[in-house]
XYZ file of C-alpha atoms in Angstrom:
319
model
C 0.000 0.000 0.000
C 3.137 2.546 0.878
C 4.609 1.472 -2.345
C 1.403 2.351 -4.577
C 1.107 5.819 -2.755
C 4.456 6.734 -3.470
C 3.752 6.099 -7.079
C 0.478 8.085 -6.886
C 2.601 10.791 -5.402
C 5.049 10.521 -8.024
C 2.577 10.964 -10.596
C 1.178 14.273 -9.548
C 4.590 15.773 -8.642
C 5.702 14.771 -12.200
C 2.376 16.089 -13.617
C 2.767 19.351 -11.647
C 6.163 19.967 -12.762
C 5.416 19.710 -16.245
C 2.626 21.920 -15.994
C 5.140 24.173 -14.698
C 7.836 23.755 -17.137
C 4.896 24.529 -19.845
C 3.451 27.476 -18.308
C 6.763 29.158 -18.094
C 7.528 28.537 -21.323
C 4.152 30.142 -22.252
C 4.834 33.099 -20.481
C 8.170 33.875 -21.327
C 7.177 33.358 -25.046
C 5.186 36.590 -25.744
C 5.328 38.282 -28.699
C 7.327 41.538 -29.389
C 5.875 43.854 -29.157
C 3.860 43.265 -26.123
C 3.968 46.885 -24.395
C 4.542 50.301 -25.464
C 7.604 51.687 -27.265
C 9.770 54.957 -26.347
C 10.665 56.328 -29.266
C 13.492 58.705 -28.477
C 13.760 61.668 -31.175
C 17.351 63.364 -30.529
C 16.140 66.433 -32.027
C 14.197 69.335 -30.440
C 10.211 69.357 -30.750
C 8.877 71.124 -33.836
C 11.708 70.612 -37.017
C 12.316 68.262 -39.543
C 13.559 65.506 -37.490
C 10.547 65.180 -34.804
C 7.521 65.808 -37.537
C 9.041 62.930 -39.818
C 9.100 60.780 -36.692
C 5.659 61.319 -35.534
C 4.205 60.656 -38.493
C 6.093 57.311 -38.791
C 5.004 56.813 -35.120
C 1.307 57.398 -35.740
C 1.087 54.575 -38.713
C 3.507 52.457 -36.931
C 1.346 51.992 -33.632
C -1.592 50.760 -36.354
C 1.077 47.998 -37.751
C 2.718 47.224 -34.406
C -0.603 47.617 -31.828
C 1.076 49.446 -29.105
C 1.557 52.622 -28.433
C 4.326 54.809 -29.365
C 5.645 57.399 -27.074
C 7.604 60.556 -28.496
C 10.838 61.508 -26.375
C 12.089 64.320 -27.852
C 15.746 65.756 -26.594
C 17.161 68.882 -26.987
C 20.889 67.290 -27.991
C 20.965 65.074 -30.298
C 24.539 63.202 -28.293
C 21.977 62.865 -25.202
C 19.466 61.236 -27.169
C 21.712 58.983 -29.228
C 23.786 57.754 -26.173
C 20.513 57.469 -24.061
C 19.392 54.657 -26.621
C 22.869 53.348 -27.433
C 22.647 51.911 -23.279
C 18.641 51.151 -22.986
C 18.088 47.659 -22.384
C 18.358 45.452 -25.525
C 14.667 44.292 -25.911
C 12.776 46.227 -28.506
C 11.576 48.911 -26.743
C 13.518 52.213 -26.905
C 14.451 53.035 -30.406
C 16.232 55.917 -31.430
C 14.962 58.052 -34.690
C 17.440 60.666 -36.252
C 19.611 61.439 -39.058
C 22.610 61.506 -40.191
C 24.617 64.057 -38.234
C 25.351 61.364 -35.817
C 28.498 60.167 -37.692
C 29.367 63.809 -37.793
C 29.359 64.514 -34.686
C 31.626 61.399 -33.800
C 33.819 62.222 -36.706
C 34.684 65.805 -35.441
C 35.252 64.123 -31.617
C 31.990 65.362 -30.049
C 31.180 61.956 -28.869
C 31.995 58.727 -28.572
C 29.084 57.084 -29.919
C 27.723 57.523 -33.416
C 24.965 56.443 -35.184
C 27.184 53.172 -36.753
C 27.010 51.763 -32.928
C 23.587 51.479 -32.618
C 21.294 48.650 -34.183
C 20.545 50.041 -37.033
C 16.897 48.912 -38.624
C 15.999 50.662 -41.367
C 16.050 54.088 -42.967
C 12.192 55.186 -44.604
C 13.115 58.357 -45.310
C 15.345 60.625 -47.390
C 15.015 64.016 -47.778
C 16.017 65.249 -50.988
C 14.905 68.968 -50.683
C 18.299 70.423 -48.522
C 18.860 73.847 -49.768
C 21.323 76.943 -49.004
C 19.447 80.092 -49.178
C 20.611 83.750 -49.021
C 18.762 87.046 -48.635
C 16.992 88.651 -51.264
C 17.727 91.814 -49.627
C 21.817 91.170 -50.445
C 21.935 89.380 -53.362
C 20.272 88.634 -57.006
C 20.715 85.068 -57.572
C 23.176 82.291 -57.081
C 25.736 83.848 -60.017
C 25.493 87.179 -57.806
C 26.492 85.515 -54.729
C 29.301 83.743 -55.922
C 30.858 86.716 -57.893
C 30.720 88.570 -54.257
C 31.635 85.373 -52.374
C 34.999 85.261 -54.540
C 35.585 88.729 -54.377
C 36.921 89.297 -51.104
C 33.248 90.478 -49.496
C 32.990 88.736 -46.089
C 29.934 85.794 -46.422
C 28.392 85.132 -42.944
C 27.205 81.121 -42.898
C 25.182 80.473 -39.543
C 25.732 76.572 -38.537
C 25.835 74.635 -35.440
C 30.100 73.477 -35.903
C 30.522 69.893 -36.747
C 26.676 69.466 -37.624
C 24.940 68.660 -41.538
C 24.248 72.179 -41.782
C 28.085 73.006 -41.283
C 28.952 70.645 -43.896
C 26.679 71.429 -46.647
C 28.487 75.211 -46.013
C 31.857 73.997 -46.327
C 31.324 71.818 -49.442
C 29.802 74.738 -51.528
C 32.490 77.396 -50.102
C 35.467 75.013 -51.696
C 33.793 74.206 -54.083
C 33.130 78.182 -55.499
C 36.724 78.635 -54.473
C 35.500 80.951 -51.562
C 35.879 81.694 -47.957
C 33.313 82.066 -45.116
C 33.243 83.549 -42.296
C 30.857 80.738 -39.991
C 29.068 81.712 -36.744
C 27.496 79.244 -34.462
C 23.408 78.550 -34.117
C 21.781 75.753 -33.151
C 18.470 75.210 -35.245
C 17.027 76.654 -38.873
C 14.335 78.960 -36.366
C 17.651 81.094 -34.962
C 19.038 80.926 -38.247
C 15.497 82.782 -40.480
C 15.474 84.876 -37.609
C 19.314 85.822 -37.891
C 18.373 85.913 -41.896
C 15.748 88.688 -42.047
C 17.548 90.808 -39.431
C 20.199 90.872 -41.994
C 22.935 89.352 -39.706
C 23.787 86.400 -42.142
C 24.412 85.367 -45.759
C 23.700 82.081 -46.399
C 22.582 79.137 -44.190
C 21.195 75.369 -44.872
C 17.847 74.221 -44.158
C 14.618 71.858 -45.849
C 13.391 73.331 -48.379
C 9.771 73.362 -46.446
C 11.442 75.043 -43.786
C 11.880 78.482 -46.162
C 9.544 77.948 -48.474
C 7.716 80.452 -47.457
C 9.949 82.847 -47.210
C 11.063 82.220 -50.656
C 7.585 83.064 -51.614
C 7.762 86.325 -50.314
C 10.574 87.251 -51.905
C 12.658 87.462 -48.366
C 15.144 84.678 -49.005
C 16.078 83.280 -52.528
C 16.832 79.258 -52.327
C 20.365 78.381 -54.452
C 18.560 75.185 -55.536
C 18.422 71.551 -53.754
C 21.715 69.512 -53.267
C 20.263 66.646 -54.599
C 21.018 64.367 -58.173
C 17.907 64.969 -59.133
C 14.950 67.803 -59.291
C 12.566 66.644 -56.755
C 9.434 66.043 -58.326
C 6.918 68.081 -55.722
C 9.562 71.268 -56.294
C 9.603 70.901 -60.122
C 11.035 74.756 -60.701
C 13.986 74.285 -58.168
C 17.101 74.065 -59.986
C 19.770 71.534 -58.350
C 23.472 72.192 -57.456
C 24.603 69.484 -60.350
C 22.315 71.560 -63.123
C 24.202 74.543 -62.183
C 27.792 73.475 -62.060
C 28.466 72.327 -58.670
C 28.399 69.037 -58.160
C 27.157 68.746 -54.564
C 24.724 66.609 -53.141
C 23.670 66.534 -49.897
C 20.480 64.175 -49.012
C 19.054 63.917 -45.333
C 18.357 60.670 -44.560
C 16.564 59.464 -41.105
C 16.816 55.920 -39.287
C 15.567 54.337 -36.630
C 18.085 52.443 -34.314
C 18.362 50.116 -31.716
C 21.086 49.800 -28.676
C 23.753 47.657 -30.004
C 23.252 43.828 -29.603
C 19.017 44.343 -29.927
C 18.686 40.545 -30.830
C 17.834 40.543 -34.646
C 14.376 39.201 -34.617
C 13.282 42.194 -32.745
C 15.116 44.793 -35.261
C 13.135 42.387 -38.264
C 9.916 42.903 -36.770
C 10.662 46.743 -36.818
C 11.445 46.993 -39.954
C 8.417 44.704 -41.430
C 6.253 47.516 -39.509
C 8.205 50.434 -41.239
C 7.701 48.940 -44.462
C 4.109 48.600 -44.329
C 3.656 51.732 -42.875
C 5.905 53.881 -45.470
C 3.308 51.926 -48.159
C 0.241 53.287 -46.649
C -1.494 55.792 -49.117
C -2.352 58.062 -46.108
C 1.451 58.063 -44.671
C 2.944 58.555 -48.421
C 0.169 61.565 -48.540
C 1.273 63.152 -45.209
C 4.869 63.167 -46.299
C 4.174 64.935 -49.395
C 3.045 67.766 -47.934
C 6.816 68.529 -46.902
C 7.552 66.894 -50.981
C 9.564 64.075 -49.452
C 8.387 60.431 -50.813
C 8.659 57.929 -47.831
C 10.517 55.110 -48.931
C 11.890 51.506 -46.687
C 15.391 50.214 -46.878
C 15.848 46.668 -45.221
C 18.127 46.639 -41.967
C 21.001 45.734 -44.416
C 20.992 48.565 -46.744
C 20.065 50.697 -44.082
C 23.226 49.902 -42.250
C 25.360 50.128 -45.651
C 24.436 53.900 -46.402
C 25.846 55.438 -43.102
C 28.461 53.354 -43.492
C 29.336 54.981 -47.090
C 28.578 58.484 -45.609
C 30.689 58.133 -43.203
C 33.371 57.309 -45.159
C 32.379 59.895 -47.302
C 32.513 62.618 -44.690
C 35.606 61.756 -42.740
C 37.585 64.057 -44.931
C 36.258 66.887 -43.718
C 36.869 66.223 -40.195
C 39.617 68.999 -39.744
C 37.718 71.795 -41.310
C 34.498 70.940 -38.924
C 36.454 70.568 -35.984
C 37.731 74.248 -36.315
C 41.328 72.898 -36.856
């Protein structure tokens, strides 16, 4: 009789445990993602960067079915390194663009945009512009003539940043020499324009647009291969002799080591997001097409830029 309740007792402790080892598993097994998302923007509320990302954000809570909560931070290092040592599973991810290797380059920070995760970049903005004031000059022949003539040209950037090296790359490549003070956003920099304190600066084109309208700034044309098609009458840098191209592109990243599945599952949203009629309709209004690049070619273009800009490191540095 001892012997058979022993078994009996056996048979439910070995029942038990399996039911155990099974309802673990089913628990530990849930889906990403299962809770909301951070998604830290390392740009100030209000510009290019944080209106492309809450757009994404709105389309990709529809794909993903969680929430998505905008973290917006005033410096972009802050919000990159803030991400770059969240914990690995899924749920901060960084969106911003590609000043992040700049910033690195010219010895700001330690961490770059190459040492996240990278998932995928959906957009690339192909309307960057330099403008100068109608007040000062005629158009982009007039500008260059004074620029090469010994006349001091005032370019407003933030040192080290996009907007610094879209400056220097037209200044060699006139054959001219500015004279660059700091600001930290396009607002300071329109401001700064109309008062008549600076030359030229570098912006969206959406950001000006208006003010090209009115006849208060004239735009030198977009430093992009090709005319973008919602700005038909903007002349690029190429069509006019320079041959300087300078498109924004924006990613979304994950701390380093994000297992993959997680960054795939991102991405799949993106994707299907950037394809909805209603997100490629919102975009246009600032005449950027949305467009997904898998984790792998998302990885390779910074990678190329990068390269690409690392020969300018001295003259962004102020050395």
């Amino acid at each position: 009789m001892k012997i058979q309740i022993k078994k009996v007792t056996a048979l439910f402790l070995t029942a038990a445990l399996t039911m155990t080892v099974l309802t673990g598993c089913g628990e530990n097994e849930k889906s990403y993602p299962d809770g909301n998302i951070n998604l830290v923007v390392s740009a100030s509320a209000g510009g290019d960067t944080d209106t492309y990302a809450r757009i994404l954000a709105q389309h990709l809570e529809k794909e993903l079915g969680v929430t998505i909560s905008i973290v917006n931070k005033g410096s972009a290092i802050e919000g990159t390194r803030e991400v770059h040592n969240a914990e690995k599973d899924g749920y901060t991810v960084e969106f911003f663009h590609a000043s992040s290797l700049l910033t690195k380059i010219v010895g700001k920070t330690d961490i770059g945009g190459l040492d996240q995760a990278i998932c995928t970049v959906p957009v690339v903005d192909t309307t960057q512009t330099l403008v100068i004031p109608a007040a000062k000059f005629k158009d982009m022949d007039d500008f260059v003539k004074k620029a090469t003539s010994g006349e001091e040209i005032i370019a407003s950037v933030n040192q080290g940043s996009y907007a610094h090296l879209a400056c220097v790359l037209f200044e060699n490549a006139i054959g001219g020499q500015f004279k660059y003070v700091d600001s930290q956003n396009a607002s300071e920099r329109i401001t700064d324009m109309l008062a008549g304190r600076i030359d030229i600066f570098f912006a969206p084109y959406g950001t000006i647009q208006q003010y090209v309208e009115s006849g208060d700034f004239i735009s030198l044309g977009i430093m992009s291969e090709e005319r973008n098609q919602f700005l038909p009458d903007v002349p690029t840098f190429v069509e006019q002799g320079y041959d300087i191209t300078m498109d924004k592109y924006f990613y979304f990243a994950f701390p380093p080591e994000t297992p993959q599945e997680i960054v795939n599952t991102f991405a799949a949203a993106v994707e299907k997001s950037v394809a909805n009629q209603e997100c490629i309709d919102a975009f246009a209004t600032y005449s950027i097409v949305p467009e997904y690049h898998s984790p792998e070619e998302s990885v390779q273009i910074p990678k190329d830029a990068e390269a690409s800009y690392a020969q300018f490191k001295e003259v962004l540095s102020g050395q």
